[in-house]
C-alpha positions as YAML, in Angstrom:
chain: A
units: angstrom
residues:
- id: 1
  name: GLY
  ca: [-101.72, 130.09, 47.31]
- id: 2
  name: VAL
  ca: [-104.95, 131.09, 45.58]
- id: 3
  name: LEU
  ca: [-105.05, 134.38, 47.45]
- id: 4
  name: ALA
  ca: [-101.43, 135.11, 46.60]
- id: 5
  name: SER
  ca: [-102.14, 134.33, 42.95]
- id: 6
  name: LEU
  ca: [-105.14, 136.64, 42.91]
- id: 7
  name: PHE
  ca: [-103.11, 139.41, 44.54]
- id: 8
  name: VAL
  ca: [-100.29, 139.16, 41.98]
- id: 9
  name: THR
  ca: [-102.76, 138.98, 39.09]
- id: 10
  name: GLY
  ca: [-104.58, 142.02, 40.44]
- id: 11
  name: GLN
  ca: [-101.33, 143.96, 40.73]
- id: 12
  name: ARG
  ca: [-100.39, 143.13, 37.16]
- id: 13
  name: TYR
  ca: [-103.84, 144.02, 35.87]
- id: 14
  name: ALA
  ca: [-103.72, 147.39, 37.66]
- id: 15
  name: ALA
  ca: [-100.28, 148.00, 36.13]
- id: 16
  name: GLU
  ca: [-101.60, 147.23, 32.64]
- id: 17
  name: VAL
  ca: [-104.53, 149.61, 33.11]
- id: 18
  name: ALA
  ca: [-102.24, 152.39, 34.33]
- id: 19
  name: PHE
  ca: [-99.85, 151.85, 31.42]
- id: 20
  name: ALA
  ca: [-102.72, 151.88, 28.93]
- id: 21
  name: ASN
  ca: [-103.95, 155.16, 30.41]
- id: 22
  name: GLY
  ca: [-100.47, 156.61, 29.99]
- id: 23
  name: VAL
  ca: [-100.40, 155.57, 26.33]
- id: 24
  name: LYS
  ca: [-103.83, 157.13, 25.78]
- id: 25
  name: ALA
  ca: [-102.73, 160.37, 27.40]
- id: 26
  name: ASP
  ca: [-99.66, 160.48, 25.17]
- id: 27
  name: GLN
  ca: [-101.68, 159.79, 22.03]
- id: 28
  name: ALA
  ca: [-104.12, 162.54, 23.02]
- id: 29
  name: GLY
  ca: [-101.20, 164.97, 23.22]
- id: 30
  name: GLU
  ca: [-101.73, 165.73, 26.89]
- id: 31
  name: GLY
  ca: [-98.01, 166.20, 27.57]
- id: 32
  name: MET
  ca: [-95.55, 164.33, 29.72]
- id: 33
  name: SER
  ca: [-96.84, 165.90, 32.95]
- id: 34
  name: ALA
  ca: [-100.05, 163.94, 32.36]
- id: 35
  name: VAL
  ca: [-98.37, 160.80, 31.02]
- id: 36
  name: ILE
  ca: [-95.71, 160.28, 33.69]
- id: 37
  name: PRO
  ca: [-98.06, 159.77, 36.69]
- id: 38
  name: HIS
  ca: [-99.76, 156.88, 34.86]
- id: 39
  name: LEU
  ca: [-96.41, 155.28, 34.02]
- id: 40
  name: GLU
  ca: [-95.18, 155.75, 37.57]
- id: 41
  name: LYS
  ca: [-98.32, 154.03, 38.82]
- id: 42
  name: ALA
  ca: [-97.71, 151.14, 36.42]
- id: 43
  name: THR
  ca: [-94.15, 150.67, 37.68]
- id: 44
  name: SER
  ca: [-95.32, 150.87, 41.29]
- id: 45
  name: PHE
  ca: [-97.77, 148.01, 40.68]
- id: 46
  name: ASN
  ca: [-95.27, 145.97, 38.65]
- id: 47
  name: GLY
  ca: [-91.68, 147.07, 39.03]
- id: 48
  name: PHE
  ca: [-90.34, 144.06, 37.13]
- id: 49
  name: ASN
  ca: [-91.75, 145.00, 33.73]
- id: 50
  name: ASP
  ca: [-88.99, 146.58, 31.65]
- id: 51
  name: THR
  ca: [-91.51, 147.96, 29.14]
- id: 52
  name: TYR
  ca: [-93.07, 150.19, 31.79]
- id: 53
  name: LEU
  ca: [-89.66, 151.34, 33.02]
- id: 54
  name: ARG
  ca: [-88.30, 151.97, 29.53]
- id: 55
  name: ASN
  ca: [-91.25, 154.13, 28.57]
- id: 56
  name: LEU
  ca: [-91.16, 155.98, 31.88]
- id: 57
  name: ALA
  ca: [-87.47, 156.80, 31.31]
- id: 58
  name: ALA
  ca: [-88.22, 158.13, 27.82]
- id: 59
  name: ALA
  ca: [-91.10, 160.22, 29.19]
- id: 60
  name: GLN
  ca: [-88.94, 161.68, 31.96]
- id: 61
  name: LEU
  ca: [-86.28, 162.69, 29.44]
- id: 62
  name: ALA
  ca: [-88.92, 164.21, 27.16]
- id: 63
  name: GLN
  ca: [-90.27, 166.24, 30.06]
- id: 64
  name: ALA
  ca: [-86.76, 167.46, 30.91]
- id: 65
  name: SER
  ca: [-86.27, 168.58, 27.29]
- id: 66
  name: ALA
  ca: [-89.63, 170.35, 27.30]
- id: 67
  name: LYS
  ca: [-88.75, 172.13, 30.53]
- id: 68
  name: ILE
  ca: [-85.43, 173.33, 29.10]
- id: 69
  name: SER
  ca: [-87.16, 174.69, 25.99]
- id: 70
  name: GLU
  ca: [-89.80, 176.38, 28.14]
- id: 71
  name: TYR
  ca: [-87.32, 177.99, 30.52]
- id: 72
  name: ARG
  ca: [-84.96, 179.11, 27.76]
- id: 73
  name: ALA
  ca: [-87.70, 180.76, 25.69]
- id: 74
  name: GLY
  ca: [-86.56, 184.22, 24.66]
- id: 75
  name: GLY
  ca: [-82.90, 183.45, 25.35]
- id: 76
  name: LYS
  ca: [-83.28, 183.31, 29.12]
- id: 77
  name: GLU
  ca: [-80.85, 181.43, 31.35]
- id: 78
  name: LEU
  ca: [-82.13, 178.78, 33.71]
- id: 79
  name: THR
  ca: [-82.38, 179.76, 37.37]
- id: 80
  name: THR
  ca: [-80.87, 177.59, 40.09]
- id: 81
  name: GLU
  ca: [-84.30, 176.14, 40.89]
- id: 82
  name: GLN
  ca: [-85.05, 175.41, 37.24]
- id: 83
  name: THR
  ca: [-81.65, 173.78, 36.73]
- id: 84
  name: GLN
  ca: [-82.27, 171.59, 39.76]
- id: 85
  name: GLU
  ca: [-85.70, 170.59, 38.45]
- id: 86
  name: VAL
  ca: [-84.27, 169.57, 35.06]
- id: 87
  name: SER
  ca: [-81.37, 167.76, 36.73]
- id: 88
  name: THR
  ca: [-83.80, 165.77, 38.89]
- id: 89
  name: LEU
  ca: [-85.77, 164.69, 35.81]
- id: 90
  name: VAL
  ca: [-82.63, 163.67, 33.91]
- id: 91
  name: THR
  ca: [-81.29, 161.73, 36.89]
- id: 92
  name: ALA
  ca: [-84.63, 159.97, 37.23]
- id: 93
  name: ALA
  ca: [-84.59, 159.05, 33.53]
- id: 94
  name: ILE
  ca: [-81.07, 157.64, 33.79]
- id: 95
  name: ASN
  ca: [-81.88, 155.58, 36.88]
- id: 96
  name: THR
  ca: [-85.16, 154.29, 35.45]
- id: 97
  name: ALA
  ca: [-83.52, 153.24, 32.17]
- id: 98
  name: ALA
  ca: [-80.70, 151.54, 34.08]
- id: 99
  name: HIS
  ca: [-83.31, 149.60, 36.09]
- id: 100
  name: ALA
  ca: [-85.00, 148.47, 32.87]
- id: 101
  name: SER
  ca: [-81.78, 147.11, 31.36]
- id: 102
  name: ALA
  ca: [-80.87, 145.43, 34.65]
- id: 103
  name: ILE
  ca: [-84.20, 143.60, 34.66]
- id: 104
  name: GLU
  ca: [-84.01, 142.59, 31.00]
- id: 105
  name: PRO
  ca: [-80.44, 142.93, 29.65]
- id: 106
  name: ASN
  ca: [-81.26, 140.98, 26.50]
- id: 107
  name: ASN
  ca: [-83.91, 143.45, 25.33]
- id: 108
  name: VAL
  ca: [-82.15, 145.71, 22.85]
- id: 109
  name: SER
  ca: [-84.72, 148.50, 23.30]
- id: 110
  name: ASN
  ca: [-83.55, 149.04, 26.88]
- id: 111
  name: TRP
  ca: [-79.99, 149.74, 25.74]
- id: 112
  name: VAL
  ca: [-81.20, 152.01, 22.94]
- id: 113
  name: VAL
  ca: [-83.22, 154.15, 25.35]
- id: 114
  name: ARG
  ca: [-80.24, 154.42, 27.72]
- id: 115
  name: GLY
  ca: [-77.99, 155.36, 24.82]
- id: 116
  name: ARG
  ca: [-80.36, 158.10, 23.68]
- id: 117
  name: ILE
  ca: [-80.58, 159.51, 27.19]
- id: 118
  name: TYR
  ca: [-76.80, 159.72, 27.54]
- id: 119
  name: ARG
  ca: [-76.47, 161.17, 24.04]
- id: 120
  name: ASP
  ca: [-79.00, 163.89, 24.83]
- id: 121
  name: VAL
  ca: [-77.22, 164.93, 28.04]
- id: 122
  name: MET
  ca: [-73.68, 164.89, 26.63]
- id: 123
  name: SER
  ca: [-73.55, 168.68, 26.43]
- id: 124
  name: PHE
  ca: [-73.72, 169.09, 30.22]
- id: 125
  name: ALA
  ca: [-72.94, 165.67, 31.76]
- id: 126
  name: LYS
  ca: [-69.27, 164.75, 31.97]
- id: 127
  name: GLY
  ca: [-68.48, 161.28, 30.63]
- id: 128
  name: ALA
  ca: [-71.94, 160.81, 29.11]
- id: 129
  name: GLU
  ca: [-70.45, 160.26, 25.65]
- id: 130
  name: ASP
  ca: [-68.53, 157.19, 26.83]
- id: 131
  name: LEU
  ca: [-71.68, 155.76, 28.38]
- id: 132
  name: ALA
  ca: [-73.67, 156.48, 25.20]
- id: 133
  name: VAL
  ca: [-71.05, 154.60, 23.16]
- id: 134
  name: GLN
  ca: [-71.24, 151.69, 25.59]
- id: 135
  name: MET
  ca: [-75.06, 151.53, 25.44]
- id: 136
  name: PHE
  ca: [-75.26, 151.58, 21.64]
- id: 137
  name: SER
  ca: [-72.41, 149.06, 21.44]
- id: 138
  name: ASN
  ca: [-74.49, 146.75, 23.63]
- id: 139
  name: ALA
  ca: [-77.40, 147.22, 21.23]
- id: 140
  name: ILE
  ca: [-75.14, 146.35, 18.28]
- id: 141
  name: ARG
  ca: [-73.98, 143.22, 20.10]
- id: 142
  name: LEU
  ca: [-77.57, 142.07, 20.51]
- id: 143
  name: GLU
  ca: [-78.70, 143.05, 16.99]
- id: 144
  name: PRO
  ca: [-75.56, 143.18, 14.82]
- id: 145
  name: ASN
  ca: [-77.54, 143.31, 11.57]
- id: 146
  name: ASN
  ca: [-79.64, 146.33, 12.49]
- id: 147
  name: PRO
  ca: [-78.26, 149.53, 10.87]
- id: 148
  name: VAL
  ca: [-80.17, 151.74, 13.31]
- id: 149
  name: HIS
  ca: [-77.81, 150.93, 16.17]
- id: 150
  name: SER
  ca: [-74.66, 151.63, 14.17]
- id: 151
  name: THR
  ca: [-76.16, 154.93, 13.04]
- id: 152
  name: ASN
  ca: [-77.00, 155.86, 16.63]
- id: 153
  name: LEU
  ca: [-73.41, 155.09, 17.61]
- id: 154
  name: GLY
  ca: [-72.04, 157.16, 14.75]
- id: 155
  name: ARG
  ca: [-74.15, 160.12, 15.81]
- id: 156
  name: VAL
  ca: [-72.43, 160.10, 19.21]
- id: 157
  name: TYR
  ca: [-69.01, 160.36, 17.57]
- id: 158
  name: LEU
  ca: [-70.32, 163.12, 15.30]
- id: 159
  name: VAL
  ca: [-71.60, 165.21, 18.22]
- id: 160
  name: VAL
  ca: [-68.34, 164.82, 20.15]
- id: 161
  name: ALA
  ca: [-66.41, 165.75, 16.99]
- id: 162
  name: ASP
  ca: [-68.44, 168.95, 16.72]
- id: 163
  name: ARG
  ca: [-67.60, 169.74, 20.33]
- id: 164
  name: ALA
  ca: [-63.91, 169.32, 19.57]
- id: 165
  name: ARG
  ca: [-64.31, 171.44, 16.45]
- id: 166
  name: ALA
  ca: [-65.68, 174.33, 18.52]
- id: 167
  name: LEU
  ca: [-62.44, 174.37, 20.54]
- id: 168
  name: LYS
  ca: [-60.40, 175.11, 17.41]
- id: 169
  name: ALA
  ca: [-61.28, 178.78, 17.84]
- id: 170
  name: ALA
  ca: [-59.54, 178.92, 21.24]
- id: 171
  name: GLU
  ca: [-56.48, 181.13, 21.80]
- id: 172
  name: ASP
  ca: [-54.48, 178.34, 23.45]
- id: 173
  name: LYS
  ca: [-52.43, 176.79, 20.61]
- id: 174
  name: GLU
  ca: [-51.92, 173.53, 22.49]
- id: 175
  name: LEU
  ca: [-55.64, 173.23, 23.06]
- id: 176
  name: VAL
  ca: [-56.30, 173.92, 19.38]
- id: 177
  name: ALA
  ca: [-53.81, 171.24, 18.29]
- id: 178
  name: THR
  ca: [-55.45, 168.69, 20.59]
- id: 179
  name: ALA
  ca: [-58.90, 169.65, 19.31]
- id: 180
  name: VAL
  ca: [-57.79, 169.18, 15.69]
- id: 181
  name: GLN
  ca: [-56.47, 165.70, 16.45]
- id: 182
  name: GLN
  ca: [-59.61, 164.72, 18.33]
- id: 183
  name: GLU
  ca: [-61.92, 165.99, 15.61]
- id: 184
  name: THR
  ca: [-60.00, 164.15, 12.91]
- id: 185
  name: ALA
  ca: [-60.01, 160.86, 14.83]
- id: 186
  name: LEU
  ca: [-63.68, 161.13, 15.79]
- id: 187
  name: LEU
  ca: [-64.79, 161.91, 12.24]
- id: 188
  name: GLN
  ca: [-62.83, 158.94, 10.94]
- id: 189
  name: THR
  ca: [-64.49, 156.69, 13.50]
- id: 190
  name: ALA
  ca: [-67.93, 158.10, 12.66]
- id: 191
  name: GLU
  ca: [-67.28, 157.49, 8.96]
- id: 192
  name: LYS
  ca: [-66.44, 153.84, 9.61]
- id: 193
  name: VAL
  ca: [-69.57, 153.32, 11.71]
- id: 194
  name: PHE
  ca: [-71.92, 154.98, 9.21]
- id: 195
  name: THR
  ca: [-70.31, 153.04, 6.37]
- id: 196
  name: ALA
  ca: [-70.87, 149.82, 8.31]
- id: 197
  name: ALA
  ca: [-74.54, 150.74, 8.72]
- id: 198
  name: ILE
  ca: [-74.88, 151.30, 4.97]
- id: 199
  name: GLN
  ca: [-73.23, 147.96, 4.28]
- id: 200
  name: LEU
  ca: [-75.92, 146.33, 6.42]
- id: 201
  name: LYS
  ca: [-78.73, 148.11, 4.55]
- id: 202
  name: GLY
  ca: [-77.79, 150.08, 1.46]
- id: 203
  name: ASP
  ca: [-80.98, 152.16, 1.38]
- id: 204
  name: TYR
  ca: [-81.00, 153.17, 5.04]
- id: 205
  name: LEU
  ca: [-81.31, 156.92, 4.53]
- id: 206
  name: PRO
  ca: [-80.28, 158.23, 8.01]
- id: 207
  name: ALA
  ca: [-76.87, 156.56, 7.66]
- id: 208
  name: HIS
  ca: [-76.37, 158.23, 4.28]
- id: 209
  name: TYR
  ca: [-77.48, 161.57, 5.71]
- id: 210
  name: TYR
  ca: [-75.05, 161.51, 8.63]
- id: 211
  name: LEU
  ca: [-72.24, 160.15, 6.47]
- id: 212
  name: ALA
  ca: [-72.75, 163.16, 4.21]
- id: 213
  name: GLY
  ca: [-72.40, 165.30, 7.34]
- id: 214
  name: VAL
  ca: [-69.06, 163.65, 8.06]
- id: 215
  name: TYR
  ca: [-67.83, 164.35, 4.54]
- id: 216
  name: GLU
  ca: [-68.96, 167.97, 4.80]
- id: 217
  name: ARG
  ca: [-66.98, 168.43, 8.02]
- id: 218
  name: GLN
  ca: [-63.93, 166.81, 6.43]
- id: 219
  name: GLY
  ca: [-64.15, 169.16, 3.46]
- id: 220
  name: ARG
  ca: [-64.92, 166.26, 1.11]
...
């Protein structure tokens, strides 16, 4: 029993050291390629700590974003190999974040990170917007008085509304009519969500900012 206790304690201590090294690397601006190995080591020593997993997921997504910016510099298109590399990072981020929320479903931060991941990949991942809405709705359920979660949810509707708006320039009249209806409904939903956030905290500036964006799109 003593030996087992020492082994578990040692594993947890090694995980804490690895996580601390990852934090230091991030604070030193070393980039996600230097941060991620430390976080992966922390999760390998203690795979039941949602904090390690949550931060690893965020780091993996950040690295994917950095890779996209790097590969698209100068207006270039991603090669098949580059696309696969980014896709692998995004998939890893999604799976890691899902593991974190499975371990600790009552930690609102886990749902927020998952929501942000899905929101960031909505442009190329089918159905990601529905998952983003679900994640932020879970966060609202756990912290109903926090305006940040409502604002995050509203931003999802705003992005999807912009996507529908872009289809209004299509030649297919039926497609245009559908896009108009979708944009109108999504903007109305976004308005309600941002207004709810402001009702929770009247001086929460991001909610006001995005609500102004809704009004601008509605011609108000």
